Short mmCIF file of N, CA and C in Angstrom, two decimals:
data_model
loop_
_atom_site.label_atom_id
_atom_site.label_comp_id
_atom_site.label_asym_id
_atom_site.label_seq_id
_atom_site.Cartn_x
_atom_site.Cartn_y
_atom_site.Cartn_z
N MET A 270 -0.75 16.66 -0.01
CA MET A 270 -1.99 15.77 -0.02
C MET A 270 -0.92 14.69 1.07
N LEU A 271 0.56 14.52 0.48
CA LEU A 271 1.01 13.32 1.26
C LEU A 271 1.26 13.13 3.00
N GLN A 272 0.44 11.77 2.84
CA GLN A 272 0.11 11.60 4.50
C GLN A 272 0.41 11.17 5.30
N SER A 273 2.67 10.75 4.92
CA SER A 273 3.24 9.89 5.10
C SER A 273 5.24 10.31 4.27
N PRO A 274 5.68 9.91 4.72
CA PRO A 274 6.79 10.14 3.76
C PRO A 274 6.80 9.83 2.18
N PRO A 275 7.50 10.44 1.00
CA PRO A 275 6.95 9.50 -0.41
C PRO A 275 7.32 8.24 -0.22
N LEU A 276 6.38 7.08 -0.46
CA LEU A 276 7.52 5.54 -1.05
C LEU A 276 7.86 5.34 -1.98
N LYS A 277 8.39 4.51 -1.74
CA LYS A 277 8.72 3.76 -3.84
C LYS A 277 7.49 2.12 -3.46
N VAL A 278 6.64 2.51 -4.33
CA VAL A 278 5.66 2.33 -4.43
C VAL A 278 5.45 1.22 -5.65
N MET A 279 5.66 0.12 -5.45
CA MET A 279 5.74 -1.34 -6.49
C MET A 279 4.03 -2.00 -6.67
N VAL A 280 3.19 -1.59 -7.36
CA VAL A 280 1.04 -2.05 -7.55
C VAL A 280 2.03 -4.23 -8.03
N VAL A 281 1.16 -4.95 -8.17
CA VAL A 281 1.23 -5.94 -8.35
C VAL A 281 -0.65 -6.82 -8.61
N GLU A 282 -0.72 -6.71 -10.27
CA GLU A 282 -2.42 -6.04 -9.74
C GLU A 282 -2.35 -7.14 -11.33
N ASP A 283 -3.54 -8.42 -11.14
CA ASP A 283 -3.65 -7.91 -13.27
C ASP A 283 -5.26 -7.12 -13.85
N GLN A 284 -5.85 -6.49 -13.02
CA GLN A 284 -7.25 -6.23 -13.14
C GLN A 284 -6.03 -4.63 -13.76
N ALA A 285 -6.53 -4.10 -15.38
CA ALA A 285 -6.04 -3.25 -15.92
C ALA A 285 -6.56 -1.85 -15.06
N LEU A 286 -7.49 -1.51 -15.44
CA LEU A 286 -7.80 -0.53 -14.31
C LEU A 286 -7.68 -0.14 -12.91
N LEU A 287 -8.18 -1.85 -11.61
CA LEU A 287 -7.47 -0.93 -10.56
C LEU A 287 -6.47 -0.35 -10.40
N ALA A 288 -5.53 -1.10 -11.44
CA ALA A 288 -3.31 -1.13 -11.23
C ALA A 288 -4.15 0.18 -11.62
N MET A 289 -4.12 1.29 -12.52
CA MET A 289 -4.24 2.29 -12.91
C MET A 289 -4.94 2.78 -11.69
N GLU A 290 -6.21 2.40 -11.59
CA GLU A 290 -6.52 3.52 -10.29
C GLU A 290 -5.74 3.42 -9.22
N ILE A 291 -4.50 2.02 -8.53
CA ILE A 291 -4.59 2.16 -7.42
C ILE A 291 -3.06 3.02 -7.63
N GLU A 292 -2.04 3.20 -9.13
CA GLU A 292 -0.69 4.17 -9.08
C GLU A 292 -1.80 5.37 -9.73
N TYR A 293 -2.69 5.88 -10.27
CA TYR A 293 -2.99 7.96 -9.85
C TYR A 293 -2.87 7.70 -8.92
N VAL A 294 -3.99 6.94 -7.55
CA VAL A 294 -3.39 7.69 -6.64
C VAL A 294 -2.71 7.81 -5.22
N LEU A 295 -1.39 6.52 -4.93
CA LEU A 295 -0.54 6.61 -5.21
C LEU A 295 0.26 8.19 -5.52
N ARG A 296 0.28 8.12 -7.00
CA ARG A 296 1.28 9.38 -7.04
C ARG A 296 0.32 11.04 -6.86
N GLU A 297 -1.23 10.28 -6.05
CA GLU A 297 -1.09 12.09 -5.98
C GLU A 297 -1.41 12.33 -4.81
N LEU A 298 -0.52 10.79 -3.93
CA LEU A 298 -0.18 10.95 -2.88
C LEU A 298 1.30 11.61 -2.52
N GLY A 299 2.35 11.54 -3.45
CA GLY A 299 3.17 11.97 -3.02
C GLY A 299 4.03 10.43 -3.60
N HIS A 300 3.35 9.80 -3.69
CA HIS A 300 4.40 8.69 -3.50
C HIS A 300 5.06 7.99 -4.85
N ASP A 301 5.85 7.30 -4.92
CA ASP A 301 7.39 6.81 -6.34
C ASP A 301 6.22 5.85 -6.89
N VAL A 302 5.10 5.97 -7.15
CA VAL A 302 4.98 4.34 -8.31
C VAL A 302 6.34 3.77 -9.03
N VAL A 303 6.83 2.28 -8.14
CA VAL A 303 7.60 2.47 -9.50
C VAL A 303 7.13 1.41 -10.44
N GLY A 304 6.29 1.01 -10.47
CA GLY A 304 5.43 -0.01 -11.44
C GLY A 304 4.80 -0.54 -11.78
N CYS A 305 4.41 -1.26 -12.39
CA CYS A 305 3.13 -2.61 -12.22
C CYS A 305 3.37 -3.58 -12.58
N ALA A 306 2.74 -5.17 -12.01
CA ALA A 306 3.19 -6.50 -12.89
C ALA A 306 2.08 -7.56 -12.50
N THR A 307 2.55 -7.66 -12.74
CA THR A 307 0.80 -8.81 -13.90
C THR A 307 0.67 -10.14 -13.15
N ASP A 308 2.16 -10.54 -12.59
CA ASP A 308 2.46 -11.94 -12.59
C ASP A 308 3.80 -11.89 -11.85
N PHE A 309 3.67 -13.31 -11.58
CA PHE A 309 5.50 -13.05 -10.79
C PHE A 309 6.59 -13.42 -11.85
N PRO A 310 6.56 -13.86 -12.79
CA PRO A 310 8.42 -13.40 -13.35
C PRO A 310 8.05 -11.87 -12.84
N SER A 311 6.52 -11.01 -14.10
CA SER A 311 7.18 -10.03 -14.17
C SER A 311 6.80 -8.70 -12.63
N ALA A 312 6.60 -9.74 -12.01
CA ALA A 312 6.57 -8.72 -10.32
C ALA A 312 8.10 -9.07 -10.28
N GLU A 313 8.99 -10.12 -9.85
CA GLU A 313 10.27 -10.05 -9.36
C GLU A 313 10.86 -9.82 -10.02
N ALA A 314 10.78 -9.24 -12.10
CA ALA A 314 12.00 -9.02 -12.45
C ALA A 314 11.62 -7.27 -11.99
N LEU A 315 10.54 -6.48 -11.93
CA LEU A 315 10.74 -4.99 -11.85
C LEU A 315 10.96 -4.61 -10.18
N ALA A 316 11.03 -5.53 -9.01
CA ALA A 316 11.28 -5.12 -7.76
C ALA A 316 13.06 -5.56 -8.04
N ALA A 317 13.25 -5.90 -8.73
CA ALA A 317 14.75 -6.29 -8.93
C ALA A 317 14.86 -4.97 -9.20
N THR A 318 14.81 -4.55 -10.87
CA THR A 318 15.38 -3.70 -10.39
C THR A 318 15.25 -1.85 -9.40
N ALA A 319 13.62 -2.36 -9.42
CA ALA A 319 13.17 -1.05 -8.86
C ALA A 319 13.10 -0.58 -7.59
N ALA A 320 13.43 -1.74 -6.18
CA ALA A 320 14.13 -2.23 -5.37
C ALA A 320 13.05 -0.94 -3.88
N PRO A 321 11.62 -1.53 -4.23
CA PRO A 321 10.49 -1.00 -3.52
C PRO A 321 10.51 -0.89 -2.54
N GLU A 322 10.26 -0.13 -1.69
CA GLU A 322 10.18 -0.22 0.08
C GLU A 322 8.59 -1.16 0.12
N VAL A 323 8.00 -0.80 -0.42
CA VAL A 323 6.42 -0.57 -0.15
C VAL A 323 5.41 -1.67 -1.52
N ALA A 324 4.64 -2.95 -1.43
CA ALA A 324 4.19 -3.75 -2.54
C ALA A 324 2.66 -3.83 -2.17
N LEU A 325 2.43 -3.44 -3.69
CA LEU A 325 0.39 -3.93 -3.24
C LEU A 325 0.14 -5.30 -3.29
N VAL A 326 0.01 -6.50 -3.13
CA VAL A 326 0.28 -7.21 -4.28
C VAL A 326 -0.83 -7.85 -4.29
N ASP A 327 -2.35 -8.24 -5.55
CA ASP A 327 -2.77 -9.30 -5.56
C ASP A 327 -2.85 -10.80 -4.75
N LEU A 328 -4.03 -10.86 -3.99
CA LEU A 328 -3.77 -12.69 -3.76
C LEU A 328 -3.62 -13.40 -5.04
N ASN A 329 -4.78 -13.04 -6.43
CA ASN A 329 -4.88 -14.17 -6.99
C ASN A 329 -4.21 -13.24 -8.13
N LEU A 330 -3.71 -13.65 -9.16
CA LEU A 330 -3.38 -13.78 -10.40
C LEU A 330 -3.89 -14.13 -11.27
N HIS A 331 -3.36 -14.13 -12.95
CA HIS A 331 -3.68 -14.43 -14.21
C HIS A 331 -2.76 -15.88 -13.67
N ASP A 332 -1.87 -15.96 -13.12
CA ASP A 332 -0.72 -17.04 -13.21
C ASP A 332 -0.86 -17.50 -12.29
N GLY A 333 -2.01 -17.21 -11.19
CA GLY A 333 -2.93 -18.37 -10.26
C GLY A 333 -2.66 -17.83 -8.86
N PRO A 334 -2.36 -18.35 -8.51
CA PRO A 334 -3.00 -17.75 -6.96
C PRO A 334 -1.26 -17.62 -6.36
N SER A 335 -0.57 -16.58 -7.48
CA SER A 335 0.68 -16.34 -7.30
C SER A 335 1.38 -15.47 -6.17
N GLY A 336 -0.12 -14.35 -5.36
CA GLY A 336 0.23 -13.31 -4.42
C GLY A 336 1.25 -13.91 -3.41
N PRO A 337 1.32 -14.94 -2.83
CA PRO A 337 1.95 -15.57 -1.86
C PRO A 337 3.10 -16.04 -1.30
N ARG A 338 3.27 -16.47 -2.90
CA ARG A 338 4.89 -16.28 -3.14
C ARG A 338 5.53 -15.13 -3.39
N ILE A 339 4.68 -13.79 -4.46
CA ILE A 339 5.40 -12.52 -4.58
C ILE A 339 6.44 -12.15 -3.42
N ALA A 340 4.73 -12.52 -2.07
CA ALA A 340 4.79 -11.30 -1.22
C ALA A 340 6.28 -12.69 -0.38
N ASP A 341 6.41 -14.07 -0.69
CA ASP A 341 7.56 -14.09 0.16
C ASP A 341 8.64 -14.04 -0.47
N THR A 342 8.96 -13.62 -1.39
CA THR A 342 10.05 -12.81 -2.47
C THR A 342 10.23 -11.90 -2.27
N LEU A 343 9.91 -10.76 -2.35
CA LEU A 343 9.80 -9.76 -2.04
C LEU A 343 10.14 -9.63 -0.95
N HIS A 344 9.72 -9.58 0.75
CA HIS A 344 10.27 -9.09 1.54
C HIS A 344 11.08 -10.51 2.30
N ASP A 345 11.46 -11.38 1.79
CA ASP A 345 13.07 -12.39 2.58
C ASP A 345 14.26 -11.42 1.55
N ARG A 346 13.89 -11.39 -0.08
CA ARG A 346 15.07 -10.94 -0.66
C ARG A 346 15.49 -9.59 -0.34
N GLN A 347 14.29 -8.48 0.09
CA GLN A 347 14.35 -7.55 -0.34
C GLN A 347 13.86 -6.49 0.37
N GLY A 348 13.10 -7.09 1.86
CA GLY A 348 12.63 -6.66 3.09
C GLY A 348 11.55 -5.28 2.73
N VAL A 349 10.65 -5.86 1.24
CA VAL A 349 10.24 -5.04 1.49
C VAL A 349 8.67 -4.88 2.23
N ALA A 350 7.81 -4.43 2.57
CA ALA A 350 6.75 -4.60 3.54
C ALA A 350 5.33 -5.18 2.69
N VAL A 351 4.58 -5.69 2.88
CA VAL A 351 3.80 -6.27 1.24
C VAL A 351 2.58 -6.33 1.96
N ILE A 352 1.31 -4.83 1.24
CA ILE A 352 0.26 -5.35 1.27
C ILE A 352 -1.55 -6.36 0.67
N PHE A 353 -1.73 -7.64 0.92
CA PHE A 353 -1.52 -8.04 0.40
C PHE A 353 -3.57 -7.37 -0.29
N LEU A 354 -4.14 -7.57 -1.21
CA LEU A 354 -5.31 -7.18 -1.90
C LEU A 354 -5.59 -8.19 -1.64
N THR A 355 -7.57 -8.36 -1.95
CA THR A 355 -7.93 -9.11 -2.66
C THR A 355 -9.74 -9.37 -2.76
N ALA A 356 -10.17 -9.41 -3.49
CA ALA A 356 -11.77 -9.44 -2.75
C ALA A 356 -12.65 -10.44 -3.05
N ASN A 357 -10.94 -11.88 -2.39
CA ASN A 357 -12.24 -13.16 -1.98
C ASN A 357 -11.41 -13.22 -0.02
N PRO A 358 -11.60 -12.98 0.81
CA PRO A 358 -10.81 -12.87 2.17
C PRO A 358 -10.85 -14.33 2.64
N GLU A 359 -12.21 -15.09 1.75
CA GLU A 359 -12.54 -16.83 2.15
C GLU A 359 -11.15 -17.28 1.96
N GLU A 360 -9.38 -16.79 1.06
CA GLU A 360 -9.11 -17.15 0.13
C GLU A 360 -8.02 -17.25 1.11
N VAL A 361 -7.88 -16.32 2.10
CA VAL A 361 -6.65 -15.18 2.67
C VAL A 361 -5.85 -17.15 2.95
N PRO A 362 -4.66 -17.16 2.88
CA PRO A 362 -3.80 -17.74 3.32
C PRO A 362 -3.36 -16.73 5.13
N ALA A 363 -4.05 -17.86 6.24
CA ALA A 363 -3.70 -18.60 6.96
C ALA A 363 -3.28 -17.47 8.38
N GLY A 364 -1.99 -17.69 8.00
CA GLY A 364 -0.64 -16.41 7.88
C GLY A 364 -0.58 -15.35 7.46
N LEU A 365 -0.72 -15.26 7.18
CA LEU A 365 -0.34 -13.88 5.69
C LEU A 365 0.74 -13.90 5.90
N ASP A 366 1.46 -15.70 5.59
CA ASP A 366 3.29 -14.58 5.17
C ASP A 366 3.61 -14.25 4.45
N GLY A 367 4.63 -13.24 4.16
CA GLY A 367 5.25 -12.48 3.84
C GLY A 367 5.00 -11.36 3.33
N ALA A 368 3.36 -10.65 4.22
CA ALA A 368 2.97 -9.21 4.22
C ALA A 368 3.05 -9.42 5.20
N VAL A 369 2.55 -7.77 5.50
CA VAL A 369 1.92 -7.28 6.65
C VAL A 369 0.17 -7.36 6.96
N ALA A 370 -0.21 -7.41 5.91
CA ALA A 370 -1.34 -7.30 6.63
C ALA A 370 -2.32 -7.16 4.89
N LEU A 371 -2.97 -7.36 4.95
CA LEU A 371 -4.04 -7.06 4.12
C LEU A 371 -5.58 -6.44 4.22
N MET A 372 -5.55 -6.43 2.60
CA MET A 372 -6.82 -4.70 2.92
C MET A 372 -7.38 -5.83 1.39
N LEU A 373 -8.80 -5.21 1.69
CA LEU A 373 -9.56 -5.71 0.44
C LEU A 373 -10.36 -5.07 0.18
N LYS A 374 -11.11 -5.25 -1.32
CA LYS A 374 -10.82 -4.98 -2.20
C LYS A 374 -13.02 -4.81 -2.46
N PRO A 375 -13.33 -3.77 -2.52
CA PRO A 375 -12.57 -2.62 -3.36
C PRO A 375 -12.95 -1.36 -1.88
N PHE A 376 -11.61 -0.65 -2.81
CA PHE A 376 -11.50 -0.07 -1.30
C PHE A 376 -11.37 1.73 -1.40
N GLU A 377 -11.47 2.81 -0.73
CA GLU A 377 -11.05 4.12 -0.93
C GLU A 377 -10.01 5.15 -1.39
N PRO A 378 -9.59 5.37 -1.28
CA PRO A 378 -9.13 6.39 -1.56
C PRO A 378 -7.59 6.85 -0.19
N GLU A 379 -8.58 6.92 0.82
CA GLU A 379 -8.32 6.69 1.98
C GLU A 379 -7.62 6.19 2.84
N THR A 380 -8.41 4.83 2.47
CA THR A 380 -8.30 3.38 2.90
C THR A 380 -6.68 2.84 2.49
N LEU A 381 -6.63 2.94 0.56
CA LEU A 381 -5.21 2.81 0.95
C LEU A 381 -4.02 3.84 0.68
N ALA A 382 -4.82 5.29 0.90
CA ALA A 382 -3.12 5.90 2.02
C ALA A 382 -2.66 6.12 3.53
N GLU A 383 -3.71 5.53 3.95
CA GLU A 383 -3.99 4.87 5.15
C GLU A 383 -2.47 3.06 5.50
N ALA A 384 -3.25 2.55 4.63
CA ALA A 384 -2.70 1.09 4.45
C ALA A 384 -1.11 1.31 4.05
N VAL A 385 -0.87 2.49 2.90
CA VAL A 385 1.33 2.09 2.89
C VAL A 385 1.18 3.47 3.86
N ALA A 386 0.67 4.06 3.85
CA ALA A 386 1.24 4.88 5.24
C ALA A 386 1.78 3.80 6.68
N PHE A 387 0.71 2.64 6.29
CA PHE A 387 1.29 1.84 7.41
C PHE A 387 1.82 0.72 7.37
N ALA A 388 2.54 0.28 6.19
CA ALA A 388 3.31 -0.48 5.65
C ALA A 388 4.94 0.12 5.85
N GLY A 389 4.76 2.05 5.09
CA GLY A 389 6.21 1.87 5.46
C GLY A 389 6.44 2.49 6.13
N ARG A 390 5.73 2.73 7.14
CA ARG A 390 5.92 2.92 8.40
C ARG A 390 6.91 1.80 8.77
N TYR A 391 6.20 1.10 9.14
CA TYR A 391 6.70 -0.83 9.52
C TYR A 391 8.09 -1.32 9.00
N ARG A 392 7.95 -0.67 7.52
CA ARG A 392 8.81 -0.66 6.90
C ARG A 392 10.23 -0.51 7.34
N ARG A 393 10.46 1.00 7.08
CA ARG A 393 11.54 2.08 7.81
C ARG A 393 11.01 2.26 9.12
N GLU A 394 10.52 1.61 10.47
CA GLU A 394 10.77 1.99 11.59
C GLU A 394 10.97 -0.17 12.52
N GLY A 395 9.86 -0.09 11.37
CA GLY A 395 9.05 -1.70 12.39
C GLY A 395 7.54 -0.66 13.30
N ARG A 396 7.46 0.04 13.21
CA ARG A 396 6.43 0.47 14.08
C ARG A 396 4.99 -0.75 13.69
N LEU A 397 3.65 -0.50 14.73
CA LEU A 397 3.64 -1.45 14.16
C LEU A 397 1.87 -0.79 14.94
N ASP A 398 2.14 -0.34 15.09
CA ASP A 398 0.83 0.93 16.13
C ASP A 398 -0.02 1.18 15.75
N ASN A 399 -0.96 1.96 15.73
CA ASN A 399 -2.65 2.87 14.99
C ASN A 399 -2.86 1.66 13.85
N PRO A 400 -2.90 0.21 13.68
CA PRO A 400 -3.25 -0.49 11.86
C PRO A 400 -4.63 0.25 11.48
N PRO A 401 -4.58 0.89 10.36
CA PRO A 401 -5.66 1.61 9.81
C PRO A 401 -6.91 0.72 10.34
N VAL A 402 -8.20 1.16 10.58
CA VAL A 402 -9.47 0.28 11.38
C VAL A 402 -9.50 -0.96 9.98
N LYS A 403 -9.12 -0.49 8.69
CA LYS A 403 -9.78 -1.86 7.04
C LYS A 403 -8.75 -2.36 6.72
N LEU A 404 -7.52 -2.68 7.35
CA LEU A 404 -6.73 -3.49 7.39
C LEU A 404 -6.44 -4.39 8.21
N ARG A 405 -5.61 -5.49 7.90
CA ARG A 405 -5.42 -6.92 8.89
C ARG A 405 -5.11 -6.86 9.14
N VAL A 406 -3.95 -7.05 9.95
CA VAL A 406 -2.37 -6.97 9.96
C VAL A 406 -2.16 -8.82 10.24
N ALA A 407 -0.92 -8.91 9.75
CA ALA A 407 -0.72 -10.30 9.59
C ALA A 407 -0.52 -10.76 10.59
N PRO A 408 -1.15 -11.96 11.86
CA PRO A 408 -1.62 -12.51 13.07
C PRO A 408 0.18 -12.59 13.74
N ARG A 409 0.88 -13.14 12.64
CA ARG A 409 2.43 -13.36 13.57
C ARG A 409 3.15 -12.04 13.36
N LEU A 410 2.57 -10.72 13.83
CA LEU A 410 3.05 -9.92 13.49
C LEU A 410 2.31 -9.28 14.30
N ARG A 411 1.35 -8.95 14.58
CA ARG A 411 0.57 -8.07 15.76
C ARG A 411 1.08 -8.09 17.42
N ASN A 412 1.16 -8.74 18.06
CA ASN A 412 2.35 -8.36 19.45
C ASN A 412 4.45 -8.08 18.93
N ALA A 413 4.16 -8.58 17.78
CA ALA A 413 6.03 -8.43 17.50
C ALA A 413 5.88 -6.20 17.58
N ALA A 414 7.08 -6.65 17.76
CA ALA A 414 7.45 -5.07 17.41
C ALA A 414 9.36 -4.99 17.62
N VAL A 415 9.26 -5.84 16.64
CA VAL A 415 10.79 -5.34 16.23
C VAL A 415 10.69 -5.30 14.91
N ARG A 416 11.81 -5.23 13.80
CA ARG A 416 11.78 -4.17 12.34
C ARG A 416 11.90 -5.52 11.80
N PRO A 417 11.45 -5.28 10.30
CA PRO A 417 11.82 -6.05 9.28
C PRO A 417 12.92 -6.58 8.89
N GLY A 418 12.65 -8.11 8.28
CA GLY A 418 14.03 -8.74 8.51
C GLY A 418 14.13 -8.21 6.32
#
């Protein structure tokens, strides 16, 4: 059922049922879910030990709007390809700094599969071609064809 090479994926989501659903879908797709975090400190600790390639990060966690801070940390320190998750598109940071793209909640398993495959391709090959229709690519990356830092 895997649509892309297996990836090490981290989930940062404070809604337990949604986090479990995301984890289930990712495992069904053949990915290695390295863990789930619910706030900045647990995300930072998990990333330090698990070395994820891709992270799905909710913008607003129970510790506040820490998603962008988590994305910056993951991207800058480890080159993780981050996809923001949100149910509130009006609260999205303009440039999606630290993230590759944004995905709106709720989403279908197919959308999740396409988004993770896209982020993995960006992480591994620096490719941004053919983004999934339901994924909003970060404006700073739209015209870039460079490998991630």
